[in-house]
Short mmCIF file of C-alpha atoms in Angstrom, two decimals:
data_model
loop_
_atom_site.label_atom_id
_atom_site.label_comp_id
_atom_site.label_asym_id
_atom_site.label_seq_id
_atom_site.Cartn_x
_atom_site.Cartn_y
_atom_site.Cartn_z
CA MET J 187 -49.66 29.96 -45.31
CA GLU J 188 -46.72 32.11 -46.37
CA MET J 189 -46.28 35.23 -44.28
CA GLU J 190 -44.36 38.21 -45.61
CA SER J 191 -41.93 39.45 -42.96
CA VAL J 192 -40.36 42.85 -42.47
CA PHE J 193 -37.22 43.04 -40.32
CA LEU J 194 -36.34 46.39 -38.74
CA ASP J 195 -32.59 46.97 -38.41
CA ASN J 196 -32.83 48.36 -34.87
CA LEU J 197 -34.47 45.21 -33.43
CA PRO J 198 -33.15 41.71 -32.71
CA ASP J 199 -34.50 38.98 -35.01
CA THR J 200 -36.71 37.51 -32.26
CA ALA J 201 -38.36 40.88 -31.60
CA ASN J 202 -38.91 41.29 -35.34
CA MET J 203 -40.56 37.87 -35.51
CA ILE J 204 -42.97 38.77 -32.70
CA LEU J 205 -43.77 42.12 -34.31
CA ASN J 206 -44.42 40.46 -37.67
CA ILE J 207 -46.85 38.01 -36.04
CA LEU J 208 -48.72 40.90 -34.38
CA TRP J 209 -48.84 42.84 -37.67
CA ASP J 210 -49.99 39.79 -39.63
CA ARG J 211 -52.70 38.71 -37.16
CA ASN J 212 -53.76 42.32 -36.45
CA GLU J 213 -55.37 41.35 -33.13
CA GLU J 214 -54.54 41.32 -29.45
CA MET J 215 -52.58 38.22 -28.44
CA CYS J 216 -51.39 36.87 -25.10
CA THR J 217 -47.88 35.54 -24.48
CA ALA J 218 -48.95 31.91 -24.94
CA GLU J 219 -50.57 32.71 -28.31
CA LEU J 220 -47.52 34.66 -29.46
CA THR J 221 -45.17 31.88 -28.39
CA GLU J 222 -47.21 29.28 -30.28
CA ALA J 223 -47.43 31.49 -33.39
CA VAL J 224 -43.70 32.34 -33.48
CA ASN J 225 -42.76 28.69 -32.99
CA GLU J 226 -45.14 27.58 -35.75
CA VAL J 227 -44.41 30.28 -38.35
CA TYR J 228 -40.63 30.48 -37.82
CA ASN J 229 -40.08 26.80 -36.91
CA ARG J 230 -38.68 27.48 -33.44
CA ARG J 231 -38.99 25.83 -30.01
CA TRP J 232 -38.89 28.86 -27.78
CA GLU J 233 -40.42 29.07 -24.30
CA LYS J 234 -42.86 31.74 -23.14
CA GLY J 235 -40.21 33.33 -20.89
CA LEU J 236 -37.97 34.16 -23.85
CA ILE J 237 -40.86 35.55 -25.87
CA GLN J 238 -41.93 37.65 -22.87
CA GLU J 239 -38.45 39.22 -22.65
CA PHE J 240 -38.69 40.39 -26.26
CA ILE J 241 -42.30 41.56 -25.80
CA ASN J 242 -41.06 43.74 -22.92
CA LEU J 243 -38.33 45.14 -25.20
CA LEU J 244 -40.94 45.97 -27.84
CA ILE J 245 -43.09 47.70 -25.21
CA ARG J 246 -40.13 49.79 -24.01
CA MET J 247 -39.36 50.77 -27.61
CA ASP J 248 -43.03 51.74 -28.24
CA TYR J 249 -43.70 49.11 -30.90
CA VAL J 250 -46.17 47.12 -28.79
CA GLU J 251 -48.91 48.08 -26.36
CA LYS J 252 -49.90 46.03 -23.30
CA LYS J 253 -53.61 45.74 -22.43
CA ARG J 254 -55.18 44.00 -19.48
CA HIS J 255 -58.55 42.24 -19.73
CA GLY J 256 -59.36 40.96 -16.26
CA PHE J 257 -56.46 38.74 -15.22
CA ARG J 258 -55.16 38.23 -18.76
CA VAL J 259 -52.63 40.47 -20.46
CA TYR J 260 -52.74 40.98 -24.21
CA TYR J 261 -50.38 42.69 -26.61
CA THR J 262 -50.99 44.54 -29.84
CA ALA J 263 -48.67 46.25 -32.30
CA LEU J 264 -48.97 50.02 -32.14
CA GLY J 265 -50.23 51.35 -35.44
CA SER J 266 -51.57 47.93 -36.49
CA ASP J 267 -55.03 49.41 -37.05
CA TYR J 268 -53.75 51.40 -40.02
CA GLU J 269 -54.05 50.00 -43.53
CA LEU J 270 -51.13 50.30 -45.95
#
């Protein structure tokens, strides 16, 4: 499956990769799911800790929203519910 990626100039490549996964999947994802998806789509071997650092950056920059469901934390791209 070929995924079209958009890279924003003001973000590091890793943050852009995470954001593209969230836009493409258009659903809430936990850190483990995001790590697996980034590693699969972009052929990387990154650990959850690294992905979490960039998720936190995206939250601080208002690109991603954090939601808690019980003990699990999920992330979604802000504005991902809009259709282009």
